[in-house]
PDB file of C-alpha atoms in Angstrom:
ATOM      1  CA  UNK A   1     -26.994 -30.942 -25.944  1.00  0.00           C
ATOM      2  CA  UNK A   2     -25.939 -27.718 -27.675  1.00  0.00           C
ATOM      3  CA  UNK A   3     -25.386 -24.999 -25.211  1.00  0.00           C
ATOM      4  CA  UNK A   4     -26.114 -21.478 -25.925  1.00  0.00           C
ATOM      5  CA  UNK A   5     -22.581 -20.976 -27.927  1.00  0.00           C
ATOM      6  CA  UNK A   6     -23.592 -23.256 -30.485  1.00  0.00           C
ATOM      7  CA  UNK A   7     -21.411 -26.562 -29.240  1.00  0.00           C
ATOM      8  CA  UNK A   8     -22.418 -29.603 -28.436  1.00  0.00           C
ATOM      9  CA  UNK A   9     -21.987 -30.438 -24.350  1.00  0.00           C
ATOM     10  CA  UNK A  10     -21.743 -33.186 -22.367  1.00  0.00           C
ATOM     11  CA  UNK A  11     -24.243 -32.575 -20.038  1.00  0.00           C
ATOM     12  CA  UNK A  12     -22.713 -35.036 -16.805  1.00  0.00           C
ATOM     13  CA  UNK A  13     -20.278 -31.844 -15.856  1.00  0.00           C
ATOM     14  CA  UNK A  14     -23.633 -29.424 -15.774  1.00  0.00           C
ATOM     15  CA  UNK A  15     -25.698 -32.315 -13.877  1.00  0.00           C
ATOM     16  CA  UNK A  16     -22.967 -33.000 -11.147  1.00  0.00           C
ATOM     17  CA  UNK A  17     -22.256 -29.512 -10.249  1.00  0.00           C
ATOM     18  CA  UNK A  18     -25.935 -28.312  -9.992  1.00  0.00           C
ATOM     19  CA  UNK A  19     -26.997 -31.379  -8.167  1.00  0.00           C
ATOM     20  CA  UNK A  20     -24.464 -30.300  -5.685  1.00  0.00           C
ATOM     21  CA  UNK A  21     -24.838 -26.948  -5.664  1.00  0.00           C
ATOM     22  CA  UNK A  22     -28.600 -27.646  -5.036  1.00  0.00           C
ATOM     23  CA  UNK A  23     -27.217 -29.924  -2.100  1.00  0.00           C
ATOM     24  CA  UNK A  24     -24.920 -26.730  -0.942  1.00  0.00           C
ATOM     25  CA  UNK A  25     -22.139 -29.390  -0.495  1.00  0.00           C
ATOM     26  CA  UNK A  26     -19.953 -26.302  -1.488  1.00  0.00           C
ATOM     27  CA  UNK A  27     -16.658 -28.389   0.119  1.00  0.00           C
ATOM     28  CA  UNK A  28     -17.087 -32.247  -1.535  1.00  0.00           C
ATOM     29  CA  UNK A  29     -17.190 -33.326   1.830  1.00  0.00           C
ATOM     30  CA  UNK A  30     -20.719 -35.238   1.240  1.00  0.00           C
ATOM     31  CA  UNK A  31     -23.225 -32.947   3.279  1.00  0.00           C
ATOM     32  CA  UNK A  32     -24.707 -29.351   3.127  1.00  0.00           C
ATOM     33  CA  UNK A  33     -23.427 -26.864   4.401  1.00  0.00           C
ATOM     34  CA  UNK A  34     -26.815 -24.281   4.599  1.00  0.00           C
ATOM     35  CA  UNK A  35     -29.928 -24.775   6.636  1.00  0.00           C
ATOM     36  CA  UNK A  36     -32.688 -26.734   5.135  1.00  0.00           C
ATOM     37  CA  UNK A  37     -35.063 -24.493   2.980  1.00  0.00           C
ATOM     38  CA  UNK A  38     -32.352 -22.181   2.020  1.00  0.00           C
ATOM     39  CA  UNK A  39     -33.474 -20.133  -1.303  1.00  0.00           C
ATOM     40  CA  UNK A  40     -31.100 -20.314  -3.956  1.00  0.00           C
ATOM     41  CA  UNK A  41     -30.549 -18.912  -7.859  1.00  0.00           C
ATOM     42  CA  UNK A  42     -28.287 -21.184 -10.058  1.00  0.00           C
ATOM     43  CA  UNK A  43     -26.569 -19.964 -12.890  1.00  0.00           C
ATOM     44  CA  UNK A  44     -24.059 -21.286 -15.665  1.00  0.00           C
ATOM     45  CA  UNK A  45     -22.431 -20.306 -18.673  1.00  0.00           C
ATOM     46  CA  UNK A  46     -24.206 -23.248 -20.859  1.00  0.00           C
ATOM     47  CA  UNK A  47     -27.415 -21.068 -20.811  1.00  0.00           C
ATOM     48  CA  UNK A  48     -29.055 -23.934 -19.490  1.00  0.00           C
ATOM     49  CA  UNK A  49     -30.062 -21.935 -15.825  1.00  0.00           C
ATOM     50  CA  UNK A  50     -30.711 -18.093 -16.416  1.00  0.00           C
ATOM     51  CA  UNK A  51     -29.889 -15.206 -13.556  1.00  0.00           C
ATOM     52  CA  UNK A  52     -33.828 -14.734 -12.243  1.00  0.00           C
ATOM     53  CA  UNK A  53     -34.556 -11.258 -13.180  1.00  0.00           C
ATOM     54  CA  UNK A  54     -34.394  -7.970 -10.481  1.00  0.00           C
ATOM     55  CA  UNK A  55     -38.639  -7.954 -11.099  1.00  0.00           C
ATOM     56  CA  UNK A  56     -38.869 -11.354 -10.599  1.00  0.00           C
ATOM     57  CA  UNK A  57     -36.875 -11.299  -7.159  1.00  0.00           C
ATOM     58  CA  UNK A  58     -38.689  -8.442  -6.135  1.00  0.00           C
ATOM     59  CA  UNK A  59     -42.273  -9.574  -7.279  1.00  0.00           C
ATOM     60  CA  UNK A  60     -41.579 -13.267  -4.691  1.00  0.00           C
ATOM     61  CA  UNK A  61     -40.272 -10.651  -1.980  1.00  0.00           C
ATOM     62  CA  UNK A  62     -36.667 -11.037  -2.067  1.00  0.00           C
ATOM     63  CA  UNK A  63     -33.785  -8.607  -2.776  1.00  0.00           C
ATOM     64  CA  UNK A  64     -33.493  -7.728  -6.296  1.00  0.00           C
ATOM     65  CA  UNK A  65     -29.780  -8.056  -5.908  1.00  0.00           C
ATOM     66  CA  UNK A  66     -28.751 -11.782  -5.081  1.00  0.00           C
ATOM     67  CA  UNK A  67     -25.974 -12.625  -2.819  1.00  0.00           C
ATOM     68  CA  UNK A  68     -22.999 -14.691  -4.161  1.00  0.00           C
ATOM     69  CA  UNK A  69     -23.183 -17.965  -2.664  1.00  0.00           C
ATOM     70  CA  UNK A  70     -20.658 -20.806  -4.077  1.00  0.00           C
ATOM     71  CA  UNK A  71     -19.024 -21.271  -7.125  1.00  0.00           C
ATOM     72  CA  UNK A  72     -18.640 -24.625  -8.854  1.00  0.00           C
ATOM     73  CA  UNK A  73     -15.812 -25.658 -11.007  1.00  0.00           C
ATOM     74  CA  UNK A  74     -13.660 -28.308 -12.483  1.00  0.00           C
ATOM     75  CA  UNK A  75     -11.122 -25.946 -12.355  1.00  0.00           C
ATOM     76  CA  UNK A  76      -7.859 -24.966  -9.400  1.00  0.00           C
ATOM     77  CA  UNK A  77      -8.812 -21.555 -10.098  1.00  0.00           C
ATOM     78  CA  UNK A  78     -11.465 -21.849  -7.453  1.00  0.00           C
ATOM     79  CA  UNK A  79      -9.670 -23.888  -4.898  1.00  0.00           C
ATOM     80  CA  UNK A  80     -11.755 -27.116  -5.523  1.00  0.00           C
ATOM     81  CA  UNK A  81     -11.003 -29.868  -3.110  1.00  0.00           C
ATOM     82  CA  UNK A  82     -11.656 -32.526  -5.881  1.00  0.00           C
ATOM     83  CA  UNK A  83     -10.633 -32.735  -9.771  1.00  0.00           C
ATOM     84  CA  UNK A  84     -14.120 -33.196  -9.969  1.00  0.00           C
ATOM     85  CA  UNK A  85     -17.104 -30.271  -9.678  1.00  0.00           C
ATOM     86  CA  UNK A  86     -16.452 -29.727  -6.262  1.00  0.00           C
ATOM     87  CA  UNK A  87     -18.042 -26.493  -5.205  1.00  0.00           C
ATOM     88  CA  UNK A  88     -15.629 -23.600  -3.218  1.00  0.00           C
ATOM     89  CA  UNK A  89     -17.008 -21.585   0.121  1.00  0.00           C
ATOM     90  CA  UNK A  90     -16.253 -18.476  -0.828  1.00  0.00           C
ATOM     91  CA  UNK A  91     -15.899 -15.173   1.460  1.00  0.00           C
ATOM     92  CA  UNK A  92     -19.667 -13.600   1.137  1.00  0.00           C
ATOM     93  CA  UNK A  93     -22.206 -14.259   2.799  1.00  0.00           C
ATOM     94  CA  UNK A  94     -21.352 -17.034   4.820  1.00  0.00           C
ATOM     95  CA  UNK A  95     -17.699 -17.173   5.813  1.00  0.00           C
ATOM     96  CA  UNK A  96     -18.008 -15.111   8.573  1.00  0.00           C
ATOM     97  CA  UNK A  97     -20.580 -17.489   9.664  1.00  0.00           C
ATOM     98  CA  UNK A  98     -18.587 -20.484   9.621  1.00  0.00           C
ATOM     99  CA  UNK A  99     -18.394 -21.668  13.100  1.00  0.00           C
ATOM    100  CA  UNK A 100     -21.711 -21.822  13.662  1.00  0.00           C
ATOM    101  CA  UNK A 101     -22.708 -23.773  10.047  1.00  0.00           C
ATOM    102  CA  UNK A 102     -19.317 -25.986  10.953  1.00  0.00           C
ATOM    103  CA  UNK A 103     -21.450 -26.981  14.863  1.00  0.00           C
ATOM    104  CA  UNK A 104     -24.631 -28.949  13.096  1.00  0.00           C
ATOM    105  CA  UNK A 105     -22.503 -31.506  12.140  1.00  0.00           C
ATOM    106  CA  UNK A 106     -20.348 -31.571  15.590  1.00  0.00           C
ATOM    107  CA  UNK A 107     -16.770 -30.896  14.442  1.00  0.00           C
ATOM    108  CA  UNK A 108     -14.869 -28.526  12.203  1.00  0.00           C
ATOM    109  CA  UNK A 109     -14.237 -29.055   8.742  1.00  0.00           C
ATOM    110  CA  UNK A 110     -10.759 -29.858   7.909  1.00  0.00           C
ATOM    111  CA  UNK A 111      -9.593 -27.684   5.154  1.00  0.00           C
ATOM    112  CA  UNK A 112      -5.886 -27.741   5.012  1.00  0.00           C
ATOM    113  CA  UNK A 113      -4.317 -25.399   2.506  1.00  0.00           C
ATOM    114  CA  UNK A 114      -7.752 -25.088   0.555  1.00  0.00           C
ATOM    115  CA  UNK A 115      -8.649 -21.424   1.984  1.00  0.00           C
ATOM    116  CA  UNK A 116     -12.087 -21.022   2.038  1.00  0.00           C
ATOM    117  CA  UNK A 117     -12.217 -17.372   2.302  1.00  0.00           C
ATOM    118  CA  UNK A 118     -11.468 -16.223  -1.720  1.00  0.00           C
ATOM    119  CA  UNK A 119     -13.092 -12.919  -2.888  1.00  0.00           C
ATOM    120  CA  UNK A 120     -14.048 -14.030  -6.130  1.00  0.00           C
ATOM    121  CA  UNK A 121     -17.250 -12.066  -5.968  1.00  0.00           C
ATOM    122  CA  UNK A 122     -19.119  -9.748  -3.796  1.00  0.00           C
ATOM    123  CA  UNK A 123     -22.586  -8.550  -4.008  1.00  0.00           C
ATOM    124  CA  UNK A 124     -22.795  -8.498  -8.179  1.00  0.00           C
ATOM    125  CA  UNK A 125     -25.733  -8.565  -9.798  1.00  0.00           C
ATOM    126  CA  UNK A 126     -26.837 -12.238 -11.727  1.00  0.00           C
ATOM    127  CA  UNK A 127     -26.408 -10.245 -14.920  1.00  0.00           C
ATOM    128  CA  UNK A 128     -22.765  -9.462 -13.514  1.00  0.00           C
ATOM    129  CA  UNK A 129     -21.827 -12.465 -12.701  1.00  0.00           C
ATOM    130  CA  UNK A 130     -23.266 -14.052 -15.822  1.00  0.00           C
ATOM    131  CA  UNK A 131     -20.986 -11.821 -17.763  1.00  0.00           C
ATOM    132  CA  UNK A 132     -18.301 -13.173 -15.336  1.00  0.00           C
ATOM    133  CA  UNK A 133     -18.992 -17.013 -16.297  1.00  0.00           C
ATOM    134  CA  UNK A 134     -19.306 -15.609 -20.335  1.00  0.00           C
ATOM    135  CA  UNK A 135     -15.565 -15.003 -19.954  1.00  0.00           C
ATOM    136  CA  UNK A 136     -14.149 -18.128 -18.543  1.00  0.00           C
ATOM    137  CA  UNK A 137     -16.078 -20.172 -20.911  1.00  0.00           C
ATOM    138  CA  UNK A 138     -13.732 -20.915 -22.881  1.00  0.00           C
ATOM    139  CA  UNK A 139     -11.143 -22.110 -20.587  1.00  0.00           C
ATOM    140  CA  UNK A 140     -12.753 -23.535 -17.323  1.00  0.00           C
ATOM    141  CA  UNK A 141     -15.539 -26.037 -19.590  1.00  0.00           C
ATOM    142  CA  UNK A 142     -18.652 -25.847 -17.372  1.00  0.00           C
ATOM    143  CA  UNK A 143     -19.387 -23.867 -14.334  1.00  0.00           C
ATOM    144  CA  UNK A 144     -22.194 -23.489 -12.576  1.00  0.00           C
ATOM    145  CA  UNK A 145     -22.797 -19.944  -9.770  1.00  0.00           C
ATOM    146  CA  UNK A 146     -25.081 -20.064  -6.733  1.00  0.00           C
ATOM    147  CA  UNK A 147     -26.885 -16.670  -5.787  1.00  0.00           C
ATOM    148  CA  UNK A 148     -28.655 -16.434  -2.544  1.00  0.00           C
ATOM    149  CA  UNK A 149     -31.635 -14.016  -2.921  1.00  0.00           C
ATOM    150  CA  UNK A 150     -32.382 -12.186   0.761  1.00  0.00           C
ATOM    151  CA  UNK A 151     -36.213 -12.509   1.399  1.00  0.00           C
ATOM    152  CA  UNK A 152     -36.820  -9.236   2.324  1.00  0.00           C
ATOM    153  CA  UNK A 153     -41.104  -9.693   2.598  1.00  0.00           C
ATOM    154  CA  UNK A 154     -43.591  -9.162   5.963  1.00  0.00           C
ATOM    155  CA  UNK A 155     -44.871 -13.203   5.988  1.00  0.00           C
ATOM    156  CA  UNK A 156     -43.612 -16.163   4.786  1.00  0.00           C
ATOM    157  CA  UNK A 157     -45.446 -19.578   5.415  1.00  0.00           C
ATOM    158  CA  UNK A 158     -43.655 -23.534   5.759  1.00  0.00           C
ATOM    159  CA  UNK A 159     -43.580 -26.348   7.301  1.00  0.00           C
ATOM    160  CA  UNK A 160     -40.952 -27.893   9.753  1.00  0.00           C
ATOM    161  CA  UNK A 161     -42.127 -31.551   9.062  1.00  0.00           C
ATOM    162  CA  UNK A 162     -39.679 -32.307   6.556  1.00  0.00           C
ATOM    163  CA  UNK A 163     -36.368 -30.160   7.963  1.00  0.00           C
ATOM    164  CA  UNK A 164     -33.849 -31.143  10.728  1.00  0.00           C
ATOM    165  CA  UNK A 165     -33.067 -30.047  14.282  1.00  0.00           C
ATOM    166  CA  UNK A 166     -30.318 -27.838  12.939  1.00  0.00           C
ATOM    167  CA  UNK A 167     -30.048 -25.547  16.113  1.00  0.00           C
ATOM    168  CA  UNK A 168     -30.549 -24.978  19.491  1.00  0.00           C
ATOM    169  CA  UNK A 169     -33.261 -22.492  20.506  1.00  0.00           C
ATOM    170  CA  UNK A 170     -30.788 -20.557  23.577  1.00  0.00           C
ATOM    171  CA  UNK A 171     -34.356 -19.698  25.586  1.00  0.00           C
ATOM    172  CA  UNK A 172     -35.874 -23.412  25.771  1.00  0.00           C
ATOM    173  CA  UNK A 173     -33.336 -26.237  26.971  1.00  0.00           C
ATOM    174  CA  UNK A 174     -35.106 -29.268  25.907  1.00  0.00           C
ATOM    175  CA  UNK A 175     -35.685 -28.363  22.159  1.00  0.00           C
ATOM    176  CA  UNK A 176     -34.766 -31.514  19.562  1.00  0.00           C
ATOM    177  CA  UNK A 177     -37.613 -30.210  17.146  1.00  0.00           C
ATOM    178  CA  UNK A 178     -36.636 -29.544  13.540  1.00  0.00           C
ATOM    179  CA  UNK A 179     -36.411 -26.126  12.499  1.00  0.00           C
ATOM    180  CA  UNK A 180     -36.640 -23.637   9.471  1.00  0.00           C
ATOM    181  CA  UNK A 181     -34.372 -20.707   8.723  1.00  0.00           C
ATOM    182  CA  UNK A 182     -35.326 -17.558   6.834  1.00  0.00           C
ATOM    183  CA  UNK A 183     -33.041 -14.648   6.546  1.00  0.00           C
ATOM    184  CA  UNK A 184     -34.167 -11.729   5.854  1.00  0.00           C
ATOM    185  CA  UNK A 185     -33.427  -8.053   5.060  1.00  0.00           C
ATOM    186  CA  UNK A 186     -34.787  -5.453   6.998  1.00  0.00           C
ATOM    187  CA  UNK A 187     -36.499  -2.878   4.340  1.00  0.00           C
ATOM    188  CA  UNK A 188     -36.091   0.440   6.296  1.00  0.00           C
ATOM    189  CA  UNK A 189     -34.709   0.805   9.991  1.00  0.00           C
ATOM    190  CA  UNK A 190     -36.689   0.539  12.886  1.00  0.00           C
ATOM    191  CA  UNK A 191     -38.345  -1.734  15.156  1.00  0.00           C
ATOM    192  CA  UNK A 192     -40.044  -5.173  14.162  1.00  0.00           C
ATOM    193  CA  UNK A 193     -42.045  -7.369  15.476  1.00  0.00           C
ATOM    194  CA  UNK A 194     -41.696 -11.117  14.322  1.00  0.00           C
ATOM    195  CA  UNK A 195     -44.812 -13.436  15.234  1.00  0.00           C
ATOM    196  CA  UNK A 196     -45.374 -17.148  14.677  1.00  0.00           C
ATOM    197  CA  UNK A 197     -49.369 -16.499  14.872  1.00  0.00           C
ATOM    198  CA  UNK A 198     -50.971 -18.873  12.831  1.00  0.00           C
ATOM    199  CA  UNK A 199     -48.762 -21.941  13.177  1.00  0.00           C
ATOM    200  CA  UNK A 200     -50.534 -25.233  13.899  1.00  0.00           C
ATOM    201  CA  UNK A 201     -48.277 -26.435  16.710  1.00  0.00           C
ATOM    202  CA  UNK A 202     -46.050 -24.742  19.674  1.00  0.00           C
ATOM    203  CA  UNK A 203     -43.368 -22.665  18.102  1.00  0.00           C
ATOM    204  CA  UNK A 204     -40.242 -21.358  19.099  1.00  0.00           C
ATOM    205  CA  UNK A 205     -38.614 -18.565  17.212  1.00  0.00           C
ATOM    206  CA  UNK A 206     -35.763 -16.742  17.366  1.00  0.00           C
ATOM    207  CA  UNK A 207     -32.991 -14.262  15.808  1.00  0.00           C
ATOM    208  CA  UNK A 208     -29.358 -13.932  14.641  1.00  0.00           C
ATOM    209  CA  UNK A 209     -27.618 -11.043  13.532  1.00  0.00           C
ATOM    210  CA  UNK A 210     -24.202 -12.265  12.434  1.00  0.00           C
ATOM    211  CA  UNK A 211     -22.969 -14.952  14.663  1.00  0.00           C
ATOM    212  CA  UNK A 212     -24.831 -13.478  17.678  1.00  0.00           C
ATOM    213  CA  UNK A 213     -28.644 -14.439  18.782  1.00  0.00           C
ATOM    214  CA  UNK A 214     -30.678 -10.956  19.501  1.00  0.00           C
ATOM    215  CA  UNK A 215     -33.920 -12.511  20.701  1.00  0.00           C
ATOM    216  CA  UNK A 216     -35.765 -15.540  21.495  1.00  0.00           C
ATOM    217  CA  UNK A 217     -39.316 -16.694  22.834  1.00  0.00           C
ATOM    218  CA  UNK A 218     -40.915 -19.419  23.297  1.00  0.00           C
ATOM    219  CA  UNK A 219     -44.876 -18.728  24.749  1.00  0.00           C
ATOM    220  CA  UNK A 220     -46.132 -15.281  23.730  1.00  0.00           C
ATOM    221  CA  UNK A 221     -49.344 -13.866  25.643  1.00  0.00           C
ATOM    222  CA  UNK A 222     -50.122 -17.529  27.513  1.00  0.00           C
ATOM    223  CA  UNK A 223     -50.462 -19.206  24.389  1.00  0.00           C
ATOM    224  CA  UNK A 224     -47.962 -21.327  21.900  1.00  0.00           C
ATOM    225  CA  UNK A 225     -47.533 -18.482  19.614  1.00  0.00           C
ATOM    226  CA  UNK A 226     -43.867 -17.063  19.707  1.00  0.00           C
ATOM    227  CA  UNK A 227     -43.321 -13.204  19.285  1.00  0.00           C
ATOM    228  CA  UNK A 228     -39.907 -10.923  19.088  1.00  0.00           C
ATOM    229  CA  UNK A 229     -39.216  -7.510  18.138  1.00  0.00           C
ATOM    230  CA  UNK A 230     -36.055  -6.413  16.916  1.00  0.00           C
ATOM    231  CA  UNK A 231     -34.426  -3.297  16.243  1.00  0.00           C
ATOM    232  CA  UNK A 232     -32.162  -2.996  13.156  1.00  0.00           C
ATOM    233  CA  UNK A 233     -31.000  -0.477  10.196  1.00  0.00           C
ATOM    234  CA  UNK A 234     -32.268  -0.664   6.793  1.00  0.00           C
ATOM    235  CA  UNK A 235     -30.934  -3.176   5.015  1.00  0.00           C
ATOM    236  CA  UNK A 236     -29.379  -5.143   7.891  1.00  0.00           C
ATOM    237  CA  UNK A 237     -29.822  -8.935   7.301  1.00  0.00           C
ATOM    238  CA  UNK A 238     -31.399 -10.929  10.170  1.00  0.00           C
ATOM    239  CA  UNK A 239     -31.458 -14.586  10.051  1.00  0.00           C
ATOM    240  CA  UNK A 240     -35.075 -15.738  11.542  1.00  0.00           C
ATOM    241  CA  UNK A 241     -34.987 -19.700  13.137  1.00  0.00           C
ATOM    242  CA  UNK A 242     -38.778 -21.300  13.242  1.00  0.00           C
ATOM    243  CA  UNK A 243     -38.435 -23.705  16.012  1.00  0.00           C
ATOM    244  CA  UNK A 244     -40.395 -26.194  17.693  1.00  0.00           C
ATOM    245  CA  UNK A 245     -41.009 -26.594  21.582  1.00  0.00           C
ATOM    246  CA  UNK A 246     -39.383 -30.208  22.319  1.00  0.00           C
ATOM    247  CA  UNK A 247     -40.548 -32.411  19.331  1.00  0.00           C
ATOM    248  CA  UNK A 248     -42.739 -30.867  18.072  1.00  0.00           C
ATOM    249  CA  UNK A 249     -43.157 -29.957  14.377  1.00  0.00           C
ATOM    250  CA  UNK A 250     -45.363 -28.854  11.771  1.00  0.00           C
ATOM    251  CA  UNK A 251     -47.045 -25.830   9.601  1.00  0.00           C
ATOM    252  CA  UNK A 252     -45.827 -22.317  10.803  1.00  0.00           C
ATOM    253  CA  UNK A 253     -46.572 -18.676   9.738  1.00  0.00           C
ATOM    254  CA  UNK A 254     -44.059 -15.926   9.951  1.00  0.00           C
ATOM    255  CA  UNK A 255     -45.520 -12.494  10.723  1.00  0.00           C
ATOM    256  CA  UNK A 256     -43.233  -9.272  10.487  1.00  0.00           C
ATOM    257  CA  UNK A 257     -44.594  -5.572  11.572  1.00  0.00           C
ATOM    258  CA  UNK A 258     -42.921  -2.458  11.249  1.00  0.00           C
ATOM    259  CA  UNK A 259     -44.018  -1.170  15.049  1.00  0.00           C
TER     260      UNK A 259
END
C-alpha cells in the first residue's frame, strides 16, 4: 500500500505490531500485559491509524489528553526484546504498577538487561507524539504508538462474561469470577460514590489508587448491588475493578456521584 509519504509499504511490519499492540503484549513474551477491556488509541507514522481527536475523546468521556502506553518498533532504540515488532513497557502509566500486572500470571517477568522503565514519552498529546513518529520515519521503517485515553465519565456499562478472573476482590475470599477494570480520572476533587446498581448479577467492586486498594464492597443496603465512596483530588486517576461474588458473571452498570 502507499502510506501517507507517497511510498509503497509492506504492510506485514504495520499488521504485526498493531495486532500486538492491540494484544498489549508490550514485552514479546506471548500474553497481555493490561486488564481485559482496556481502552486504547493506536497510532503510526504510515497514516494508516490517526491520533483520535481532543473532541472526540472528550465527546466518549475520556481525557482529551491520552496517556502514553507502549511503543512498538523494529528498532534497539526502544529496547525491543525481539528483532521483530516487539513492543517496549515504557515508564508512564504503568511501570509503577508493575508488580501487581506481573501477579495475574503468577511470576515475574524476566527482563534481564532490557530496562523497562525508558522515558521516551510522558503525557504528550496524539498530535505530539504523531509529530514524534513523523521524525523517525525515515530511519526506524514502521512504528506503531499506543495511547491510553483515561475515562473520566459518571457511568459506564459492560459485561464480565467474556473477561478473566484477573484479581482478587481483598473484601470477599472466595471470589474466582471474572472481572472488568475501568480507570478513571476524577474531574474535580471531592467525594464519590461508585455504585454497581443496575447490574444483572451479584457484584463486587472495588478501588485502586496506585498500587494500593482504597475501598471494597461486596452487598450494599441487603441487596447484591456493590457501593463505595472515595475521596480524591481533581484529576487523580482511580482504577475501578467490577467483580463478581464467587462465579458469578454477567452485565454490570457503573454509577459515579459527586456526593
Amino acid at each position: 500500500m502507499v502510506d501517507k509519504h507517497g511510498n509503497v509499504q509492506a504492510m506485514r511490519p504495520y499488521h504485526q505490531a498493531c495486532s500486538r499492540a492491540a494484544r498489549a503484549d508490550y514485552t514479546g513474551l506471548g500474553h497481555s500485559l493490561t486488564v481485559t477491556g482496556t481502552d486504547i488509541d493506536m497510532i503510526d507514522n504510515g497514516g494508516f491509524n490517526l491520533p483520535t481527536s481532543a473532541a472526540e475523546l472528550t465527546a466518549l468521556g475520556y481525557q482529551p489528553a491520552a496517556r502514553f502506553e507502549s511503543w512498538f518498533t523494529e528498532s534497539t532504540y526502544a529496547f525491543s526484546f525481539m528483532p521483530d515488532y516487539w513492543g517496549a513497557w515504557m515508564s508512564a502509566p504503568r511501570y509503577s504498577e508493575l508488580p501487581r500486572w506481573e501477579a495475574m500470571y503468577g511470576d515475574p517477568i524476566v527482563w534481564g538487561a532490557q530496562v523497562p522503565k525508558v522515558n521516551l514519552w510522558q503525557g504528550a498529546s496524539g498530535t505530539t507524539m504523531q509529530a514524534e513518529l513523523e521524525g523517525r520515519y525515515g530511519q526506524y521503517g514502521a512504528e506503531v504508538v499506543v495511547l491510553n485515553p483515561v475515562w473520566s465519565g459518571t457511568q459506564a456499562n459492560g459485561t464480565t462474561v467474556d473477561s478473566i478472573d484477573h484479581f482478587k476482590p481483598p473484601c470477599v475470599t472466595n471470589s474466582t469470577a471474572p472481572d472488568r477494570a475501568h480507570r478513571w480520572a476524577a474531574p474535580e476533587a471531592g467525594t464519590y460514590a461508585i455504585s454497581t446498581s443496575g447490574s444483572s448479577f451479584d457484584t463486587v467492586l472495588y478501588a485502586y489508587s496506585g498500587a494500593s486498594v482504597i475501598a471494597c464492597n461486596d452487598d450494599w443496603g441487603g441487596n447484591t448491588t456493590s457501593r463505595i465512596t472515595v475521596t480524591v483530588s481533581a484529576g487523580q486517576n482511580v482504577t475501578f475493578l467490577v467483580d463478581g461474588y464467587a462465579a458469578q458473571s454477567g452485565s454490570y452498570a457503573l454509577n459515579i456521584q459527586k456526593l
